[in-house]
Amino acid sequence: MKKPRFKTPTGTHDILPDDQPYFQKIYNVCENIASFYGFKKIDTPILEETELFSKGTGLTTDIVQKQMYVLKTKGGDYLTLRPEFTPGIVRAYIEHGMQSLPQPIKLYSFGPVFRYEHPQAGRYRQFHQFDIEVIGEESPVIDVQIINIFYNILKELKVKNLAVEINSIGDSQCRPYYKKLLANYLRSREGALCADCRRRIRENVLRVLDCKEEKCQRIVSQAPQIIDHLCEECHSHFKRVLEFLDEIEVPYRLNPYLVRGLDYYTKTIFEIFSEEKSKDESDTKDFPVKNALASGGRYDNLVKMLGGDNVKAVGCAMGVERVQSLMRTRGLQLKKQETYPVFFAQIGNLAKRKGLKLLEEFRGVKIPIAESLGKDSLKAQLGLADKVGAQYTLLVGQREALDGSIIIRDMKTGRQDTVKLDKVVKEIEKRLR
Ligand code: ATP
Ligand code: MG
């Protein structure tokens, strides 16, 4: 085979016909559960003003610093391919005056997001997310309802070994103090940290907590924990979140080192993983390999930050490709053989012409009919009719085309009847009934 001149850009991928049933299945499950819980669908533009993300997602985040696809339009505006859904949905909430409707507003969306990442397994530059947001609600019960929704979506998609991790990262009352405390602690051990973390102490100190370097993890394990430094309000919010979680059947664990990549989170944050035992034989520690599937949290300041009222909110996004890949490797077969009750076969030009019209008539009465109008060989066409499992093959040869008739062949018995062409739809309807 010739080497193709053009390929998908690095980090992007085609969703081929064989992949589509997985995407469809994931979408259907997400949509069913979201609708059950009263969520309404929203689609926002894939392009938004760059400033929406630098303000919303946050200047100190990896996403804004390193991962955005920014373009300058011919008119001189700066637009960005959305790296996540939340800022766009919050923009829509404000722009369309949704704060004057009964609260909360519950929205979901599904579609591509773009991040300039280092592509590797499960990490793309264009990938899909299913996203839900509840805007205008501060009760901790909603934080838990969202966890419950994603947990159940993944369970229904038969994803195994699910684990929920949860933490609270406080709010503007208590987080600044904790950050100072943490920075002080880390500064006294700066020499033992990796270069990135030494930079993070100044720029984004919480991110030291989830550094993957072993030497940093050792230092972090002795660090002060935010849980011990939450203000009254955050403490009670988190306590109630955990109580609600105990109520439903979602296994979870507290992870005091869980932080999120986005600036806008307050209070509750969580992540849902699928865990596997490490396949690496040399790995003596029995740490599971974590595959992050969905993550989210509360963002009580974002609506105001983007110019709206002081409205509290919480949301979560799930990575569709990662879920799909698990469904595939677990051997979940979704490809079903397509079957058609009827097949249309023809010989000659005039018969092809009659066929074009006849197919539309079948579509009108919603009877699926397969065909291969481009083929001339009758044998090849009958082979296809078998393959799609047709009960009846309709055949127009040269003679039938001329006298306006058609042959109905019962594929099981081999019996053939000739009827008038304009009666065939009725006849097939009758026989299929
Ligand atoms: P990670 O820590 O894996 O980079 P993240 O914190 O950037 O994830 P979010 O922004 O919260 O992830 O996105 C939610 C989900 O989207 C993730 O849990 C993951 O399943 C999926 N996801 C994130 N980045 C990618 C990517 N580059 N390619 C494919 N899926 C992704
Ligand atoms: Mg990321």
PDB file of C-alpha atoms in Angstrom, residues 6-268:
ATOM      1  CA  PHE A   6      -1.785  13.189   4.704  1.00  0.00           C
ATOM      2  CA  LYS A   7      -2.374  11.955   8.220  1.00  0.00           C
ATOM      3  CA  THR A   8      -4.403  13.155  11.205  1.00  0.00           C
ATOM      4  CA  PRO A   9      -2.536  15.945  13.015  1.00  0.00           C
ATOM      5  CA  THR A  10      -0.504  14.751  16.027  1.00  0.00           C
ATOM      6  CA  GLY A  11      -2.724  13.951  18.980  1.00  0.00           C
ATOM      7  CA  THR A  12      -5.961  13.869  16.985  1.00  0.00           C
ATOM      8  CA  HIS A  13      -7.800  10.799  15.767  1.00  0.00           C
ATOM      9  CA  ASP A  14     -10.590   9.684  13.498  1.00  0.00           C
ATOM     10  CA  ILE A  15     -13.671   8.186  15.057  1.00  0.00           C
ATOM     11  CA  LEU A  16     -14.148   5.430  12.511  1.00  0.00           C
ATOM     12  CA  PRO A  17     -17.448   3.669  11.825  1.00  0.00           C
ATOM     13  CA  ASP A  18     -16.337   0.806  14.112  1.00  0.00           C
ATOM     14  CA  ASP A  19     -15.774   3.292  16.973  1.00  0.00           C
ATOM     15  CA  GLN A  20     -19.131   4.993  16.535  1.00  0.00           C
ATOM     16  CA  PRO A  21     -21.247   2.414  18.422  1.00  0.00           C
ATOM     17  CA  TYR A  22     -19.087   3.022  21.523  1.00  0.00           C
ATOM     18  CA  PHE A  23     -19.460   6.780  21.298  1.00  0.00           C
ATOM     19  CA  GLN A  24     -23.167   6.371  20.678  1.00  0.00           C
ATOM     20  CA  LYS A  25     -23.556   4.026  23.620  1.00  0.00           C
ATOM     21  CA  ILE A  26     -21.604   6.343  25.944  1.00  0.00           C
ATOM     22  CA  TYR A  27     -23.613   9.318  24.780  1.00  0.00           C
ATOM     23  CA  ASN A  28     -26.928   7.507  25.227  1.00  0.00           C
ATOM     24  CA  VAL A  29     -26.129   6.391  28.759  1.00  0.00           C
ATOM     25  CA  CYS A  30     -24.920   9.882  29.720  1.00  0.00           C
ATOM     26  CA  GLU A  31     -27.955  11.545  28.213  1.00  0.00           C
ATOM     27  CA  ASN A  32     -30.434   9.139  29.814  1.00  0.00           C
ATOM     28  CA  ILE A  33     -29.032   9.577  33.283  1.00  0.00           C
ATOM     29  CA  ALA A  34     -28.624  13.347  32.911  1.00  0.00           C
ATOM     30  CA  SER A  35     -32.203  13.755  31.675  1.00  0.00           C
ATOM     31  CA  PHE A  36     -33.496  11.592  34.485  1.00  0.00           C
ATOM     32  CA  TYR A  37     -31.901  14.025  36.919  1.00  0.00           C
ATOM     33  CA  GLY A  38     -33.442  17.025  35.172  1.00  0.00           C
ATOM     34  CA  PHE A  39     -30.451  18.236  33.175  1.00  0.00           C
ATOM     35  CA  LYS A  40     -31.011  20.064  29.883  1.00  0.00           C
ATOM     36  CA  LYS A  41     -28.652  19.959  26.927  1.00  0.00           C
ATOM     37  CA  ILE A  42     -26.644  22.993  25.875  1.00  0.00           C
ATOM     38  CA  ASP A  43     -24.213  23.420  22.967  1.00  0.00           C
ATOM     39  CA  THR A  44     -21.816  26.329  23.106  1.00  0.00           C
ATOM     40  CA  PRO A  45     -19.356  27.361  20.361  1.00  0.00           C
ATOM     41  CA  ILE A  46     -16.133  25.409  20.096  1.00  0.00           C
ATOM     42  CA  LEU A  47     -14.395  28.790  19.761  1.00  0.00           C
ATOM     43  CA  GLU A  48     -14.624  31.345  22.553  1.00  0.00           C
ATOM     44  CA  GLU A  49     -12.824  34.579  23.317  1.00  0.00           C
ATOM     45  CA  THR A  50      -9.360  33.717  24.609  1.00  0.00           C
ATOM     46  CA  GLU A  51      -9.900  35.923  27.640  1.00  0.00           C
ATOM     47  CA  LEU A  52     -12.800  33.758  28.796  1.00  0.00           C
ATOM     48  CA  PHE A  53     -10.333  30.960  29.484  1.00  0.00           C
ATOM     49  CA  SER A  54      -7.428  33.031  30.749  1.00  0.00           C
ATOM     50  CA  LYS A  55      -9.824  34.601  33.258  1.00  0.00           C
ATOM     51  CA  GLY A  56     -11.995  31.544  33.862  1.00  0.00           C
ATOM     52  CA  THR A  57      -9.727  28.521  33.688  1.00  0.00           C
ATOM     53  CA  GLY A  58      -7.009  30.669  35.215  1.00  0.00           C
ATOM     54  CA  LEU A  59      -3.655  32.169  34.261  1.00  0.00           C
ATOM     55  CA  THR A  60      -1.604  29.902  36.519  1.00  0.00           C
ATOM     56  CA  THR A  61      -3.006  26.667  35.098  1.00  0.00           C
ATOM     57  CA  ASP A  62      -1.161  24.362  32.721  1.00  0.00           C
ATOM     58  CA  ILE A  63      -4.123  24.585  30.396  1.00  0.00           C
ATOM     59  CA  VAL A  64      -3.837  28.337  29.923  1.00  0.00           C
ATOM     60  CA  GLN A  65      -0.053  28.509  30.138  1.00  0.00           C
ATOM     61  CA  LYS A  66       0.792  25.645  27.817  1.00  0.00           C
ATOM     62  CA  GLN A  67      -2.178  23.896  26.293  1.00  0.00           C
ATOM     63  CA  MET A  68      -4.430  26.345  24.497  1.00  0.00           C
ATOM     64  CA  TYR A  69      -4.926  26.558  20.753  1.00  0.00           C
ATOM     65  CA  VAL A  70      -5.184  30.301  20.264  1.00  0.00           C
ATOM     66  CA  LEU A  71      -5.884  31.880  16.908  1.00  0.00           C
ATOM     67  CA  LYS A  72      -6.103  35.407  15.663  1.00  0.00           C
ATOM     68  CA  THR A  73      -9.043  35.995  13.354  1.00  0.00           C
ATOM     69  CA  LYS A  74      -8.818  38.090  10.199  1.00  0.00           C
ATOM     70  CA  GLY A  75     -10.683  40.759  12.171  1.00  0.00           C
ATOM     71  CA  GLY A  76      -7.946  40.804  14.803  1.00  0.00           C
ATOM     72  CA  ASP A  77      -9.820  39.014  17.628  1.00  0.00           C
ATOM     73  CA  TYR A  78      -8.161  36.325  19.721  1.00  0.00           C
ATOM     74  CA  LEU A  79     -10.207  33.155  19.894  1.00  0.00           C
ATOM     75  CA  THR A  80      -9.393  29.824  21.531  1.00  0.00           C
ATOM     76  CA  LEU A  81     -10.498  26.278  20.794  1.00  0.00           C
ATOM     77  CA  ARG A  82     -12.194  25.339  24.065  1.00  0.00           C
ATOM     78  CA  PRO A  83      -9.912  23.312  26.334  1.00  0.00           C
ATOM     79  CA  GLU A  84     -12.863  22.565  28.661  1.00  0.00           C
ATOM     80  CA  PHE A  85     -16.597  23.242  28.854  1.00  0.00           C
ATOM     81  CA  THR A  86     -17.154  25.093  32.111  1.00  0.00           C
ATOM     82  CA  PRO A  87     -16.195  28.690  31.180  1.00  0.00           C
ATOM     83  CA  GLY A  88     -18.298  28.570  27.984  1.00  0.00           C
ATOM     84  CA  ILE A  89     -21.335  27.229  29.826  1.00  0.00           C
ATOM     85  CA  VAL A  90     -20.972  29.841  32.567  1.00  0.00           C
ATOM     86  CA  ARG A  91     -20.657  32.533  29.887  1.00  0.00           C
ATOM     87  CA  ALA A  92     -23.918  31.295  28.336  1.00  0.00           C
ATOM     88  CA  TYR A  93     -25.605  31.278  31.760  1.00  0.00           C
ATOM     89  CA  ILE A  94     -24.680  34.931  32.280  1.00  0.00           C
ATOM     90  CA  GLU A  95     -25.235  36.071  28.695  1.00  0.00           C
ATOM     91  CA  HIS A  96     -28.756  34.636  28.521  1.00  0.00           C
ATOM     92  CA  GLY A  97     -29.834  35.910  31.928  1.00  0.00           C
ATOM     93  CA  MET A  98     -30.346  32.418  33.345  1.00  0.00           C
ATOM     94  CA  GLN A  99     -29.794  33.776  36.856  1.00  0.00           C
ATOM     95  CA  SER A 100     -33.337  35.213  36.702  1.00  0.00           C
ATOM     96  CA  LEU A 101     -34.836  31.744  36.093  1.00  0.00           C
ATOM     97  CA  PRO A 102     -35.661  29.384  38.972  1.00  0.00           C
ATOM     98  CA  GLN A 103     -32.350  28.066  40.294  1.00  0.00           C
ATOM     99  CA  PRO A 104     -30.431  25.863  39.982  1.00  0.00           C
ATOM    100  CA  ILE A 105     -29.817  25.633  36.247  1.00  0.00           C
ATOM    101  CA  LYS A 106     -28.733  22.100  35.379  1.00  0.00           C
ATOM    102  CA  LEU A 107     -26.960  21.710  32.054  1.00  0.00           C
ATOM    103  CA  TYR A 108     -25.039  19.056  30.161  1.00  0.00           C
ATOM    104  CA  SER A 109     -22.944  19.084  27.025  1.00  0.00           C
ATOM    105  CA  PHE A 110     -20.991  16.618  24.918  1.00  0.00           C
ATOM    106  CA  GLY A 111     -18.324  17.358  22.348  1.00  0.00           C
ATOM    107  CA  PRO A 112     -14.680  17.892  21.443  1.00  0.00           C
ATOM    108  CA  VAL A 113     -12.181  19.842  23.533  1.00  0.00           C
ATOM    109  CA  PHE A 114      -8.645  20.773  22.546  1.00  0.00           C
ATOM    110  CA  ARG A 115      -5.433  20.806  24.558  1.00  0.00           C
ATOM    111  CA  TYR A 116      -1.888  21.021  23.314  1.00  0.00           C
ATOM    112  CA  GLU A 117      -0.616  18.020  25.294  1.00  0.00           C
ATOM    113  CA  HIS A 118       2.172  15.478  24.932  1.00  0.00           C
ATOM    114  CA  PRO A 119       0.207  12.782  23.161  1.00  0.00           C
ATOM    115  CA  GLN A 120       0.424   9.302  24.694  1.00  0.00           C
ATOM    116  CA  ALA A 121      -1.957   6.471  25.528  1.00  0.00           C
ATOM    117  CA  GLY A 122      -5.256   8.003  26.651  1.00  0.00           C
ATOM    118  CA  ARG A 123      -3.953  11.529  26.110  1.00  0.00           C
ATOM    119  CA  TYR A 124      -4.965  13.360  22.971  1.00  0.00           C
ATOM    120  CA  ARG A 125      -4.923  16.919  21.711  1.00  0.00           C
ATOM    121  CA  GLN A 126      -8.487  16.699  20.496  1.00  0.00           C
ATOM    122  CA  PHE A 127     -10.696  14.532  22.671  1.00  0.00           C
ATOM    123  CA  HIS A 128     -14.303  14.428  23.828  1.00  0.00           C
ATOM    124  CA  GLN A 129     -15.883  15.190  27.132  1.00  0.00           C
ATOM    125  CA  PHE A 130     -19.288  14.688  28.618  1.00  0.00           C
ATOM    126  CA  ASP A 131     -19.814  17.605  30.973  1.00  0.00           C
ATOM    127  CA  ILE A 132     -22.485  18.587  33.459  1.00  0.00           C
ATOM    128  CA  GLU A 133     -22.885  21.765  35.474  1.00  0.00           C
ATOM    129  CA  VAL A 134     -25.292  22.783  38.226  1.00  0.00           C
ATOM    130  CA  ILE A 135     -25.280  26.562  38.510  1.00  0.00           C
ATOM    131  CA  GLY A 136     -27.061  28.388  41.331  1.00  0.00           C
ATOM    132  CA  GLU A 137     -26.941  25.845  44.145  1.00  0.00           C
ATOM    133  CA  GLU A 138     -24.673  25.755  47.173  1.00  0.00           C
ATOM    134  CA  SER A 139     -25.961  22.739  49.059  1.00  0.00           C
ATOM    135  CA  PRO A 140     -23.403  19.937  49.508  1.00  0.00           C
ATOM    136  CA  VAL A 141     -26.055  17.426  48.497  1.00  0.00           C
ATOM    137  CA  ILE A 142     -25.599  18.559  44.883  1.00  0.00           C
ATOM    138  CA  ASP A 143     -21.841  17.894  45.023  1.00  0.00           C
ATOM    139  CA  VAL A 144     -22.737  14.331  45.961  1.00  0.00           C
ATOM    140  CA  GLN A 145     -25.491  14.025  43.401  1.00  0.00           C
ATOM    141  CA  ILE A 146     -22.990  14.854  40.669  1.00  0.00           C
ATOM    142  CA  ILE A 147     -20.531  12.252  41.938  1.00  0.00           C
ATOM    143  CA  ASN A 148     -23.392   9.790  42.038  1.00  0.00           C
ATOM    144  CA  ILE A 149     -24.393  10.594  38.452  1.00  0.00           C
ATOM    145  CA  PHE A 150     -20.908  10.003  37.024  1.00  0.00           C
ATOM    146  CA  TYR A 151     -20.342   6.933  39.160  1.00  0.00           C
ATOM    147  CA  ASN A 152     -23.548   5.457  37.822  1.00  0.00           C
ATOM    148  CA  ILE A 153     -22.836   6.419  34.230  1.00  0.00           C
ATOM    149  CA  LEU A 154     -19.537   4.529  34.474  1.00  0.00           C
ATOM    150  CA  LYS A 155     -21.163   1.597  36.241  1.00  0.00           C
ATOM    151  CA  GLU A 156     -23.844   1.380  33.592  1.00  0.00           C
ATOM    152  CA  LEU A 157     -21.118   1.389  30.944  1.00  0.00           C
ATOM    153  CA  LYS A 158     -19.683  -1.612  32.811  1.00  0.00           C
ATOM    154  CA  VAL A 159     -16.398   0.065  33.699  1.00  0.00           C
ATOM    155  CA  LYS A 160     -14.773  -2.071  36.393  1.00  0.00           C
ATOM    156  CA  ASN A 161     -12.793  -1.216  39.560  1.00  0.00           C
ATOM    157  CA  LEU A 162     -14.153   2.272  40.035  1.00  0.00           C
ATOM    158  CA  ALA A 163     -12.708   4.424  42.774  1.00  0.00           C
ATOM    159  CA  VAL A 164     -13.773   7.887  43.866  1.00  0.00           C
ATOM    160  CA  GLU A 165     -11.284  10.194  45.521  1.00  0.00           C
ATOM    161  CA  ILE A 166     -12.398  13.340  47.235  1.00  0.00           C
ATOM    162  CA  ASN A 167     -10.913  16.322  48.994  1.00  0.00           C
ATOM    163  CA  SER A 168     -11.771  19.879  49.934  1.00  0.00           C
ATOM    164  CA  ILE A 169      -9.489  22.701  48.917  1.00  0.00           C
ATOM    165  CA  GLY A 170     -11.260  25.367  50.960  1.00  0.00           C
ATOM    166  CA  ASP A 171     -12.214  28.800  49.726  1.00  0.00           C
ATOM    167  CA  SER A 172     -10.916  32.348  49.757  1.00  0.00           C
ATOM    168  CA  GLN A 173     -11.441  32.387  53.555  1.00  0.00           C
ATOM    169  CA  CYS A 174      -9.102  29.550  54.442  1.00  0.00           C
ATOM    170  CA  ARG A 175      -7.044  28.595  51.396  1.00  0.00           C
ATOM    171  CA  PRO A 176      -4.665  31.587  51.362  1.00  0.00           C
ATOM    172  CA  TYR A 177      -3.593  30.804  54.930  1.00  0.00           C
ATOM    173  CA  TYR A 178      -3.099  27.116  54.155  1.00  0.00           C
ATOM    174  CA  LYS A 179      -1.101  27.965  51.034  1.00  0.00           C
ATOM    175  CA  LYS A 180       1.217  30.115  53.104  1.00  0.00           C
ATOM    176  CA  LEU A 181       1.602  27.338  55.649  1.00  0.00           C
ATOM    177  CA  LEU A 182       2.361  24.796  52.932  1.00  0.00           C
ATOM    178  CA  ALA A 183       4.799  27.098  51.163  1.00  0.00           C
ATOM    179  CA  ASN A 184       6.680  27.700  54.406  1.00  0.00           C
ATOM    180  CA  TYR A 185       6.927  23.996  55.060  1.00  0.00           C
ATOM    181  CA  LEU A 186       8.111  23.282  51.507  1.00  0.00           C
ATOM    182  CA  ARG A 187      10.584  26.142  51.446  1.00  0.00           C
ATOM    183  CA  SER A 188      12.369  24.662  54.424  1.00  0.00           C
ATOM    184  CA  ARG A 189      12.874  21.490  52.336  1.00  0.00           C
ATOM    185  CA  GLU A 190      13.247  23.126  48.948  1.00  0.00           C
ATOM    186  CA  GLY A 191      16.576  21.471  48.178  1.00  0.00           C
ATOM    187  CA  ALA A 192      14.971  18.031  48.139  1.00  0.00           C
ATOM    188  CA  LEU A 193      12.193  18.933  45.709  1.00  0.00           C
ATOM    189  CA  CYS A 194      12.226  18.536  41.918  1.00  0.00           C
ATOM    190  CA  ALA A 195      12.840  21.621  39.788  1.00  0.00           C
ATOM    191  CA  ASP A 196       9.163  21.915  38.829  1.00  0.00           C
ATOM    192  CA  CYS A 197       8.056  21.875  42.441  1.00  0.00           C
ATOM    193  CA  ARG A 198      10.632  24.514  43.398  1.00  0.00           C
ATOM    194  CA  ARG A 199       8.947  26.727  40.822  1.00  0.00           C
ATOM    195  CA  ARG A 200       5.484  25.663  41.975  1.00  0.00           C
ATOM    196  CA  ILE A 201       6.180  26.905  45.534  1.00  0.00           C
ATOM    197  CA  ARG A 202       5.999  30.401  44.156  1.00  0.00           C
ATOM    198  CA  GLU A 203       3.485  29.997  41.331  1.00  0.00           C
ATOM    199  CA  ASN A 204       0.965  27.343  42.283  1.00  0.00           C
ATOM    200  CA  VAL A 205       1.946  25.746  45.550  1.00  0.00           C
ATOM    201  CA  LEU A 206      -1.019  23.356  45.802  1.00  0.00           C
ATOM    202  CA  ARG A 207       0.225  21.538  42.722  1.00  0.00           C
ATOM    203  CA  VAL A 208       3.245  20.305  44.657  1.00  0.00           C
ATOM    204  CA  LEU A 209       0.778  18.062  46.462  1.00  0.00           C
ATOM    205  CA  ASP A 210       0.091  15.938  43.390  1.00  0.00           C
ATOM    206  CA  CYS A 211       3.620  15.874  41.958  1.00  0.00           C
ATOM    207  CA  LYS A 212       4.405  12.377  40.674  1.00  0.00           C
ATOM    208  CA  GLU A 213       8.120  12.488  41.663  1.00  0.00           C
ATOM    209  CA  GLU A 214       8.864  10.094  44.493  1.00  0.00           C
ATOM    210  CA  LYS A 215      11.159  12.487  46.335  1.00  0.00           C
ATOM    211  CA  CYS A 216       8.467  15.168  46.306  1.00  0.00           C
ATOM    212  CA  GLN A 217       5.803  12.700  47.454  1.00  0.00           C
ATOM    213  CA  ARG A 218       7.981  11.765  50.418  1.00  0.00           C
ATOM    214  CA  ILE A 219       8.152  15.399  51.511  1.00  0.00           C
ATOM    215  CA  VAL A 220       4.485  16.011  50.815  1.00  0.00           C
ATOM    216  CA  SER A 221       3.467  13.060  52.990  1.00  0.00           C
ATOM    217  CA  GLN A 222       4.704  14.998  56.035  1.00  0.00           C
ATOM    218  CA  ALA A 223       3.215  18.320  54.926  1.00  0.00           C
ATOM    219  CA  PRO A 224       0.334  20.059  56.699  1.00  0.00           C
ATOM    220  CA  GLN A 225      -3.009  18.949  55.259  1.00  0.00           C
ATOM    221  CA  ILE A 226      -5.693  21.356  54.154  1.00  0.00           C
ATOM    222  CA  ILE A 227      -8.412  19.302  55.858  1.00  0.00           C
ATOM    223  CA  ASP A 228      -6.961  20.438  59.196  1.00  0.00           C
ATOM    224  CA  HIS A 229      -7.055  24.080  58.166  1.00  0.00           C
ATOM    225  CA  LEU A 230     -10.498  24.560  56.627  1.00  0.00           C
ATOM    226  CA  CYS A 231     -12.591  27.464  57.877  1.00  0.00           C
ATOM    227  CA  GLU A 232     -15.853  26.781  59.731  1.00  0.00           C
ATOM    228  CA  GLU A 233     -17.959  26.959  56.601  1.00  0.00           C
ATOM    229  CA  CYS A 234     -15.757  24.779  54.377  1.00  0.00           C
ATOM    230  CA  HIS A 235     -15.351  22.291  57.178  1.00  0.00           C
ATOM    231  CA  SER A 236     -19.070  21.906  57.692  1.00  0.00           C
ATOM    232  CA  HIS A 237     -19.698  21.764  53.938  1.00  0.00           C
ATOM    233  CA  PHE A 238     -17.171  18.968  53.550  1.00  0.00           C
ATOM    234  CA  LYS A 239     -18.502  17.082  56.550  1.00  0.00           C
ATOM    235  CA  ARG A 240     -21.960  17.104  55.026  1.00  0.00           C
ATOM    236  CA  VAL A 241     -20.610  15.997  51.641  1.00  0.00           C
ATOM    237  CA  LEU A 242     -19.067  12.962  53.328  1.00  0.00           C
ATOM    238  CA  GLU A 243     -22.266  12.223  55.220  1.00  0.00           C
ATOM    239  CA  PHE A 244     -24.275  12.261  52.001  1.00  0.00           C
ATOM    240  CA  LEU A 245     -21.660  10.078  50.354  1.00  0.00           C
ATOM    241  CA  ASP A 246     -21.984   7.550  53.179  1.00  0.00           C
ATOM    242  CA  GLU A 247     -25.686   7.476  52.483  1.00  0.00           C
ATOM    243  CA  ILE A 248     -25.414   6.330  48.851  1.00  0.00           C
ATOM    244  CA  GLU A 249     -23.562   3.243  47.739  1.00  0.00           C
ATOM    245  CA  VAL A 250     -20.542   4.918  46.237  1.00  0.00           C
ATOM    246  CA  PRO A 251     -17.232   3.745  47.711  1.00  0.00           C
ATOM    247  CA  TYR A 252     -14.856   6.656  48.120  1.00  0.00           C
ATOM    248  CA  ARG A 253     -11.669   7.577  49.870  1.00  0.00           C
ATOM    249  CA  LEU A 254     -10.305  10.834  51.157  1.00  0.00           C
ATOM    250  CA  ASN A 255      -7.200  11.970  49.361  1.00  0.00           C
ATOM    251  CA  PRO A 256      -5.661  14.991  51.121  1.00  0.00           C
ATOM    252  CA  TYR A 257      -3.236  15.396  48.197  1.00  0.00           C
ATOM    253  CA  LEU A 258      -5.890  15.653  45.549  1.00  0.00           C
ATOM    254  CA  VAL A 259      -5.793  19.073  43.878  1.00  0.00           C
ATOM    255  CA  ARG A 260      -7.125  20.053  40.496  1.00  0.00           C
ATOM    256  CA  GLY A 261      -5.474  21.717  37.548  1.00  0.00           C
ATOM    257  CA  LEU A 262      -7.968  24.546  37.366  1.00  0.00           C
ATOM    258  CA  ASP A 263      -7.908  27.754  39.397  1.00  0.00           C
ATOM    259  CA  TYR A 264     -11.602  28.194  39.961  1.00  0.00           C
ATOM    260  CA  TYR A 265     -12.330  25.270  42.240  1.00  0.00           C
ATOM    261  CA  THR A 266     -13.477  25.844  45.816  1.00  0.00           C
ATOM    262  CA  LYS A 267     -14.412  23.391  48.552  1.00  0.00           C
ATOM    263  CA  THR A 268     -15.242  19.944  47.144  1.00  0.00           C
TER     264      THR A 268
END
